[in-house]
PDB file of C-alpha atoms in Angstrom:
ATOM      1  CA  UNK A 475      22.898   2.532 -51.148  1.00 95.00           C
ATOM      2  CA  UNK A 476      25.241   2.229 -54.097  1.00 97.00           C
ATOM      3  CA  UNK A 477      24.114   1.476 -57.637  1.00 97.00           C
ATOM      4  CA  UNK A 478      26.568  -0.544 -59.694  1.00 97.00           C
ATOM      5  CA  UNK A 479      25.771  -0.209 -63.378  1.00 97.00           C
ATOM      6  CA  UNK A 480      27.427  -2.049 -66.247  1.00 97.00           C
ATOM      7  CA  UNK A 481      26.918  -1.020 -69.868  1.00 97.00           C
ATOM      8  CA  UNK A 482      28.040  -2.713 -73.069  1.00 97.00           C
ATOM      9  CA  UNK A 483      26.705  -3.701 -76.487  1.00 95.00           C
ATOM     10  CA  UNK A 484      23.741  -1.316 -76.190  1.00 93.00           C
ATOM     11  CA  UNK A 485      22.346  -2.722 -72.952  1.00 93.00           C
ATOM     12  CA  UNK A 486      22.716  -2.038 -69.230  1.00 94.00           C
ATOM     13  CA  UNK A 487      22.519  -4.016 -65.995  1.00 95.00           C
ATOM     14  CA  UNK A 488      22.209  -2.343 -62.594  1.00 95.00           C
ATOM     15  CA  UNK A 489      22.460  -3.910 -59.142  1.00 94.00           C
ATOM     16  CA  UNK A 490      22.464  -2.498 -55.613  1.00 94.00           C
ATOM     17  CA  UNK A 491      24.919  -2.554 -52.724  1.00 95.00           C
ATOM     18  CA  UNK A 492      23.067  -1.934 -49.465  1.00 93.00           C
ATOM     19  CA  UNK A 493      25.376  -0.327 -46.943  1.00 93.00           C
ATOM     20  CA  UNK A 494      25.706  -0.591 -43.188  1.00 88.00           C
ATOM     21  CA  UNK A 495      22.494   0.558 -41.502  1.00 87.00           C
ATOM     22  CA  UNK A 496      20.301   0.226 -44.609  1.00 90.00           C
ATOM     23  CA  UNK A 497      17.587  -2.399 -44.884  1.00 82.00           C
ATOM     24  CA  UNK A 498      18.627  -4.970 -47.444  1.00 77.00           C
ATOM     25  CA  UNK A 499      15.874  -7.082 -49.053  1.00 74.00           C
ATOM     26  CA  UNK A 500      14.583  -9.871 -46.889  1.00 70.00           C
ATOM     27  CA  UNK A 501      13.533 -13.048 -48.684  1.00 66.00           C
ATOM     28  CA  UNK A 502      14.425 -16.712 -48.871  1.00 65.00           C
ATOM     29  CA  UNK A 503      18.124 -17.023 -49.638  1.00 60.00           C
ATOM     30  CA  UNK A 504      18.977 -13.501 -48.476  1.00 63.00           C
ATOM     31  CA  UNK A 505      22.269 -13.264 -46.587  1.00 57.00           C
ATOM     32  CA  UNK A 506      22.513 -12.980 -42.848  1.00 60.00           C
ATOM     33  CA  UNK A 507      20.965  -9.652 -41.878  1.00 60.00           C
ATOM     34  CA  UNK A 508      24.085  -8.939 -39.839  1.00 74.00           C
ATOM     35  CA  UNK A 509      26.218  -8.487 -42.987  1.00 86.00           C
ATOM     36  CA  UNK A 510      27.150  -4.797 -43.148  1.00 92.00           C
ATOM     37  CA  UNK A 511      27.158  -4.725 -46.982  1.00 93.00           C
ATOM     38  CA  UNK A 512      24.774  -6.689 -49.209  1.00 91.00           C
ATOM     39  CA  UNK A 513      24.958  -6.986 -53.015  1.00 93.00           C
ATOM     40  CA  UNK A 514      21.734  -7.794 -54.918  1.00 92.00           C
ATOM     41  CA  UNK A 515      21.443  -8.077 -58.699  1.00 92.00           C
ATOM     42  CA  UNK A 516      19.697 -10.143 -61.345  1.00 90.00           C
ATOM     43  CA  UNK A 517      21.391 -13.189 -62.757  1.00 92.00           C
ATOM     44  CA  UNK A 518      20.651 -14.308 -66.302  1.00 92.00           C
ATOM     45  CA  UNK A 519      21.919 -16.389 -69.187  1.00 94.00           C
ATOM     46  CA  UNK A 520      21.287 -16.824 -72.895  1.00 95.00           C
ATOM     47  CA  UNK A 521      18.764 -19.442 -74.048  1.00 96.00           C
ATOM     48  CA  UNK A 522      17.893 -20.763 -77.511  1.00 94.00           C
ATOM     49  CA  UNK A 523      14.247 -19.677 -77.350  1.00 94.00           C
ATOM     50  CA  UNK A 524      11.720 -18.259 -74.931  1.00 94.00           C
ATOM     51  CA  UNK A 525      12.858 -15.998 -72.139  1.00 94.00           C
ATOM     52  CA  UNK A 526      12.972 -12.240 -72.570  1.00 94.00           C
ATOM     53  CA  UNK A 527      14.318 -10.862 -75.841  1.00 94.00           C
ATOM     54  CA  UNK A 528      17.021  -8.214 -75.354  1.00 92.00           C
ATOM     55  CA  UNK A 529      18.844  -6.207 -78.019  1.00 92.00           C
ATOM     56  CA  UNK A 530      22.554  -6.848 -77.541  1.00 93.00           C
ATOM     57  CA  UNK A 531      24.877  -5.224 -80.037  1.00 93.00           C
ATOM     58  CA  UNK A 532      21.925  -4.880 -82.434  1.00 93.00           C
ATOM     59  CA  UNK A 533      21.040  -8.583 -82.255  1.00 94.00           C
ATOM     60  CA  UNK A 534      18.103 -10.249 -80.508  1.00 95.00           C
ATOM     61  CA  UNK A 535      19.284 -12.385 -77.592  1.00 95.00           C
ATOM     62  CA  UNK A 536      16.890 -14.601 -75.625  1.00 96.00           C
ATOM     63  CA  UNK A 537      17.620 -14.211 -71.928  1.00 95.00           C
ATOM     64  CA  UNK A 538      16.339 -16.300 -69.006  1.00 95.00           C
ATOM     65  CA  UNK A 539      16.522 -14.894 -65.484  1.00 93.00           C
ATOM     66  CA  UNK A 540      17.444 -16.685 -62.284  1.00 90.00           C
ATOM     67  CA  UNK A 541      16.410 -15.593 -58.807  1.00 82.00           C
ATOM     68  CA  UNK A 542      18.728 -12.874 -57.481  1.00 82.00           C
ATOM     69  CA  UNK A 543      21.343 -14.271 -55.120  1.00 78.00           C
ATOM     70  CA  UNK A 544      22.081 -11.590 -52.539  1.00 84.00           C
ATOM     71  CA  UNK A 545      25.505 -11.866 -50.970  1.00 89.00           C
ATOM     72  CA  UNK A 546      26.819 -10.313 -47.769  1.00 90.00           C
ATOM     73  CA  UNK A 547      30.259  -8.732 -47.285  1.00 94.00           C
ATOM     74  CA  UNK A 548      32.246  -7.273 -44.414  1.00 94.00           C
ATOM     75  CA  UNK A 549      33.558  -4.218 -46.285  1.00 96.00           C
ATOM     76  CA  UNK A 550      32.363  -1.815 -48.972  1.00 96.00           C
ATOM     77  CA  UNK A 551      35.443  -2.599 -51.085  1.00 97.00           C
ATOM     78  CA  UNK A 552      34.646  -6.333 -51.030  1.00 97.00           C
ATOM     79  CA  UNK A 553      31.015  -5.681 -51.975  1.00 96.00           C
ATOM     80  CA  UNK A 554      31.879  -3.320 -54.844  1.00 98.00           C
ATOM     81  CA  UNK A 555      34.585  -5.662 -56.191  1.00 98.00           C
ATOM     82  CA  UNK A 556      32.115  -8.568 -56.157  1.00 97.00           C
ATOM     83  CA  UNK A 557      29.463  -6.365 -57.794  1.00 97.00           C
ATOM     84  CA  UNK A 558      31.830  -5.394 -60.618  1.00 98.00           C
ATOM     85  CA  UNK A 559      32.757  -9.040 -61.203  1.00 97.00           C
ATOM     86  CA  UNK A 560      29.100 -10.119 -61.089  1.00 96.00           C
ATOM     87  CA  UNK A 561      28.044  -7.558 -63.694  1.00 97.00           C
ATOM     88  CA  UNK A 562      30.888  -8.533 -66.037  1.00 98.00           C
ATOM     89  CA  UNK A 563      29.989 -12.221 -65.595  1.00 96.00           C
ATOM     90  CA  UNK A 564      26.345 -11.612 -66.524  1.00 96.00           C
ATOM     91  CA  UNK A 565      27.392  -9.877 -69.741  1.00 97.00           C
ATOM     92  CA  UNK A 566      29.750 -12.760 -70.557  1.00 97.00           C
ATOM     93  CA  UNK A 567      26.836 -15.171 -70.137  1.00 96.00           C
ATOM     94  CA  UNK A 568      25.061 -13.461 -73.064  1.00 95.00           C
ATOM     95  CA  UNK A 569      28.130 -13.329 -75.305  1.00 94.00           C
ATOM     96  CA  UNK A 570      29.587  -9.903 -74.462  1.00 96.00           C
ATOM     97  CA  UNK A 571      33.323  -9.648 -73.761  1.00 97.00           C
ATOM     98  CA  UNK A 572      33.631  -8.710 -70.051  1.00 97.00           C
ATOM     99  CA  UNK A 573      36.468  -6.320 -70.948  1.00 97.00           C
ATOM    100  CA  UNK A 574      33.973  -4.276 -73.006  1.00 97.00           C
ATOM    101  CA  UNK A 575      31.722  -3.605 -69.996  1.00 98.00           C
ATOM    102  CA  UNK A 576      31.897  -0.080 -68.585  1.00 98.00           C
ATOM    103  CA  UNK A 577      31.145  -0.052 -64.859  1.00 98.00           C
ATOM    104  CA  UNK A 578      29.821   2.956 -62.915  1.00 97.00           C
ATOM    105  CA  UNK A 579      29.305   3.112 -59.169  1.00 98.00           C
ATOM    106  CA  UNK A 580      27.076   5.881 -57.867  1.00 96.00           C
ATOM    107  CA  UNK A 581      25.346   6.654 -54.612  1.00 94.00           C
ATOM    108  CA  UNK A 582      21.569   6.586 -54.905  1.00 82.00           C
ATOM    109  CA  UNK A 583      20.048   9.728 -53.477  1.00 68.00           C
TER     110      UNK A 583
END
């Protein structure tokens, strides 16, 4: 299992790449269980009011969450590349420049 963590503007988002042989989450919308690599992470966007209030660069941002959309990949490189892009996209959706996002990939022990 790999954790892909993006940090920027005082907040962090972490998702998981399940590797070959590991049990990825099983729920409606999950990818084919035959996919050797599965990426799962929250998806969210900024809303005018309601949602969950997050501190982003010292400002309150109202964030609404969507259901995670797990995606299957044939290779680790494809999964990690998609994970990096996903994390940067989520930050962009709340007004953070994707270029400012620091990404770490680490193996969960």
